[in-house]
Amino acid sequence: MDEATRQHFYYHGEPGRENEKRNCHFCQIRLFATHAQFPVTIVNTEDDAVLDPNFRFTDSSILGRGVEPTKNEFLTGCECVDSEDCQYNTCNCLQDIEDDSSEEDSADGSPGGKSRRKVYAYHSHGTRAGHLRSKILASRHPIYECHESCACGLDCPNRVVERGRKVPLQVFRTKNRGWGVRSTVDIKKGQFVDKYMGEIITAQEANRRRAKSHIAQRKDVYLFALDKFSDPDSYDERLRGPPLEVDGEFMSGPTRFVNHSCEPNMRIFARVGDHADKHLHDLALFAIRDIPRGEELTFDYVDGIDDSENDALDPEKQKDMTRCLCGSKSCRGYLW
């Protein structure tokens, strides 16, 4: 680790060594658009391990072979004249959400006592502005946001994930679970942390990579299916078949190193921008409680939904299961 750090800080500010710079993890994260204000750092005070040299940091997902985005002529956005129009009138981006005006809305400090016709995902005023509302945070509902095709401005309160990470993160070496991630600042309940990114691949390619991996279950640690809107009866053929998957093993952001916990402090949500791109929805991580700086960031890899507890009672199945090392009081014992 010291040698990699020395190479970067002593030599990568000089001309030349271009190939070396391209493969340098420190150089890669310095290219992030938010690096100056919300940096990502890498530290190891436990041993001599370094990040896999084949891994590359990226601040956006890459479309793999056979994955096509929606053509521009099919992309649509809201026609709201401003952010207030998005919140209190009929914003097209919220078309798939039921009408609702809850007490939480009226307590949000909205101007003029206006109530929303739709379940707006975020608080938009006061100290909780930009944080997920409790009703959404306690659910598994998708988040619908305004986006680059919309008429509302970049300051629209419904563009939290689109505006990107606003939290400095640190990839660090844990005592017994490899690499982990923490923040150097306090994170509030409902605050957006970052997206899980990687190469977006077809289901067929994901299965090929699983088969090729020496330990298929280890590969599943990095593969996340974009299956939130999968529906065999959908009018969209892309949602009827096997979902696309995000592979972050060799190309991702800092959240690739976030470990599992059976008592996590974050949850992953499906975030939709353009409704025509539901098959390519984002995987957004939000804090589900206040997280003090320095505490390891975690989320439940299976969100508490699997059969591992029953399988763990079978000695034969235990042989092929991945043991959980989270150490929490309610640890299920195995990941899958």
PDB file of N, CA and C in Angstrom, residues 61-69 198-206 208-209 244-245 247 251 280:
ATOM      1  N   SER A  61     -22.059   4.218 -14.501  1.00  0.00           N
ATOM      2  CA  SER A  61     -22.132   2.858 -15.025  1.00  0.00           C
ATOM      3  C   SER A  61     -21.849   2.854 -16.522  1.00  0.00           C
ATOM      4  N   ILE A  62     -21.358   1.728 -17.003  1.00  0.00           N
ATOM      5  CA  ILE A  62     -21.024   1.550 -18.408  1.00  0.00           C
ATOM      6  C   ILE A  62     -21.944   0.486 -19.002  1.00  0.00           C
ATOM      7  N   LEU A  63     -22.475   0.744 -20.194  1.00  0.00           N
ATOM      8  CA  LEU A  63     -23.344  -0.238 -20.843  1.00  0.00           C
ATOM      9  C   LEU A  63     -22.496  -1.289 -21.537  1.00  0.00           C
ATOM     10  N   GLY A  64     -22.706  -2.553 -21.183  1.00  0.00           N
ATOM     11  CA  GLY A  64     -21.962  -3.643 -21.783  1.00  0.00           C
ATOM     12  C   GLY A  64     -22.510  -4.033 -23.146  1.00  0.00           C
ATOM     13  N   ARG A  65     -21.896  -5.023 -23.748  1.00  0.00           N
ATOM     14  CA  ARG A  65     -22.299  -5.486 -25.079  1.00  0.00           C
ATOM     15  C   ARG A  65     -23.727  -6.016 -25.042  1.00  0.00           C
ATOM     16  N   GLY A  66     -24.530  -5.572 -25.998  1.00  0.00           N
ATOM     17  CA  GLY A  66     -25.906  -6.037 -26.096  1.00  0.00           C
ATOM     18  C   GLY A  66     -26.904  -5.258 -25.272  1.00  0.00           C
ATOM     19  N   VAL A  67     -26.437  -4.248 -24.532  1.00  0.00           N
ATOM     20  CA  VAL A  67     -27.328  -3.415 -23.713  1.00  0.00           C
ATOM     21  C   VAL A  67     -27.524  -2.075 -24.411  1.00  0.00           C
ATOM     22  N   GLU A  68     -28.766  -1.776 -24.744  1.00  0.00           N
ATOM     23  CA  GLU A  68     -29.065  -0.551 -25.487  1.00  0.00           C
ATOM     24  C   GLU A  68     -29.924   0.385 -24.659  1.00  0.00           C
ATOM     25  N   PRO A  69     -29.550   1.674 -24.599  1.00  0.00           N
ATOM     26  CA  PRO A  69     -30.422   2.650 -23.929  1.00  0.00           C
ATOM     27  C   PRO A  69     -31.613   2.972 -24.824  1.00  0.00           C
ATOM     28  N   GLY A 198     -21.378   0.058 -12.095  1.00  0.00           N
ATOM     29  CA  GLY A 198     -20.563  -0.994 -12.678  1.00  0.00           C
ATOM     30  C   GLY A 198     -20.859  -1.134 -14.152  1.00  0.00           C
ATOM     31  N   GLU A 199     -20.581  -2.297 -14.680  1.00  0.00           N
ATOM     32  CA  GLU A 199     -20.893  -2.595 -16.081  1.00  0.00           C
ATOM     33  C   GLU A 199     -22.283  -3.223 -16.120  1.00  0.00           C
ATOM     34  N   ILE A 200     -23.182  -2.639 -16.900  1.00  0.00           N
ATOM     35  CA  ILE A 200     -24.536  -3.178 -17.027  1.00  0.00           C
ATOM     36  C   ILE A 200     -24.518  -4.206 -18.147  1.00  0.00           C
ATOM     37  N   ILE A 201     -24.865  -5.436 -17.801  1.00  0.00           N
ATOM     38  CA  ILE A 201     -24.750  -6.545 -18.748  1.00  0.00           C
ATOM     39  C   ILE A 201     -26.070  -7.308 -18.861  1.00  0.00           C
ATOM     40  N   THR A 202     -26.180  -8.115 -19.905  1.00  0.00           N
ATOM     41  CA  THR A 202     -27.379  -8.929 -20.101  1.00  0.00           C
ATOM     42  C   THR A 202     -27.393 -10.083 -19.100  1.00  0.00           C
ATOM     43  N   ALA A 203     -28.569 -10.666 -18.908  1.00  0.00           N
ATOM     44  CA  ALA A 203     -28.690 -11.801 -17.998  1.00  0.00           C
ATOM     45  C   ALA A 203     -27.842 -12.977 -18.484  1.00  0.00           C
ATOM     46  N   GLN A 204     -27.768 -13.150 -19.798  1.00  0.00           N
ATOM     47  CA  GLN A 204     -26.973 -14.242 -20.353  1.00  0.00           C
ATOM     48  C   GLN A 204     -25.488 -14.056 -20.033  1.00  0.00           C
ATOM     49  N   GLU A 205     -25.011 -12.811 -20.160  1.00  0.00           N
ATOM     50  CA  GLU A 205     -23.605 -12.532 -19.856  1.00  0.00           C
ATOM     51  C   GLU A 205     -23.340 -12.683 -18.364  1.00  0.00           C
ATOM     52  N   ALA A 206     -24.308 -12.296 -17.535  1.00  0.00           N
ATOM     53  CA  ALA A 206     -24.146 -12.445 -16.086  1.00  0.00           C
ATOM     54  C   ALA A 206     -24.010 -13.920 -15.723  1.00  0.00           C
ATOM     55  N   ARG A 208     -22.953 -16.286 -17.674  1.00  0.00           N
ATOM     56  CA  ARG A 208     -21.666 -16.762 -18.193  1.00  0.00           C
ATOM     57  C   ARG A 208     -20.549 -16.426 -17.214  1.00  0.00           C
ATOM     58  N   ARG A 209     -20.600 -15.211 -16.651  1.00  0.00           N
ATOM     59  CA  ARG A 209     -19.566 -14.797 -15.701  1.00  0.00           C
ATOM     60  C   ARG A 209     -19.658 -15.581 -14.407  1.00  0.00           C
ATOM     61  N   LEU A 244     -31.559  -7.057 -16.762  1.00  0.00           N
ATOM     62  CA  LEU A 244     -30.136  -6.734 -16.866  1.00  0.00           C
ATOM     63  C   LEU A 244     -29.513  -6.810 -15.468  1.00  0.00           C
ATOM     64  N   GLU A 245     -28.188  -6.897 -15.410  1.00  0.00           N
ATOM     65  CA  GLU A 245     -27.509  -6.936 -14.113  1.00  0.00           C
ATOM     66  C   GLU A 245     -26.329  -5.975 -14.116  1.00  0.00           C
ATOM     67  N   ASP A 247     -22.597  -5.420 -12.862  1.00  0.00           N
ATOM     68  CA  ASP A 247     -21.416  -6.127 -12.374  1.00  0.00           C
ATOM     69  C   ASP A 247     -20.375  -5.096 -11.945  1.00  0.00           C
ATOM     70  N   MET A 251     -15.159  -2.898 -12.208  1.00  0.00           N
ATOM     71  CA  MET A 251     -15.405  -1.521 -12.629  1.00  0.00           C
ATOM     72  C   MET A 251     -16.573  -0.981 -11.806  1.00  0.00           C
ATOM     73  N   LEU A 280     -33.143   0.199 -16.956  1.00  0.00           N
ATOM     74  CA  LEU A 280     -31.797   0.655 -16.607  1.00  0.00           C
ATOM     75  C   LEU A 280     -31.810   1.501 -15.334  1.00  0.00           C
TER      76      LEU A 280
END
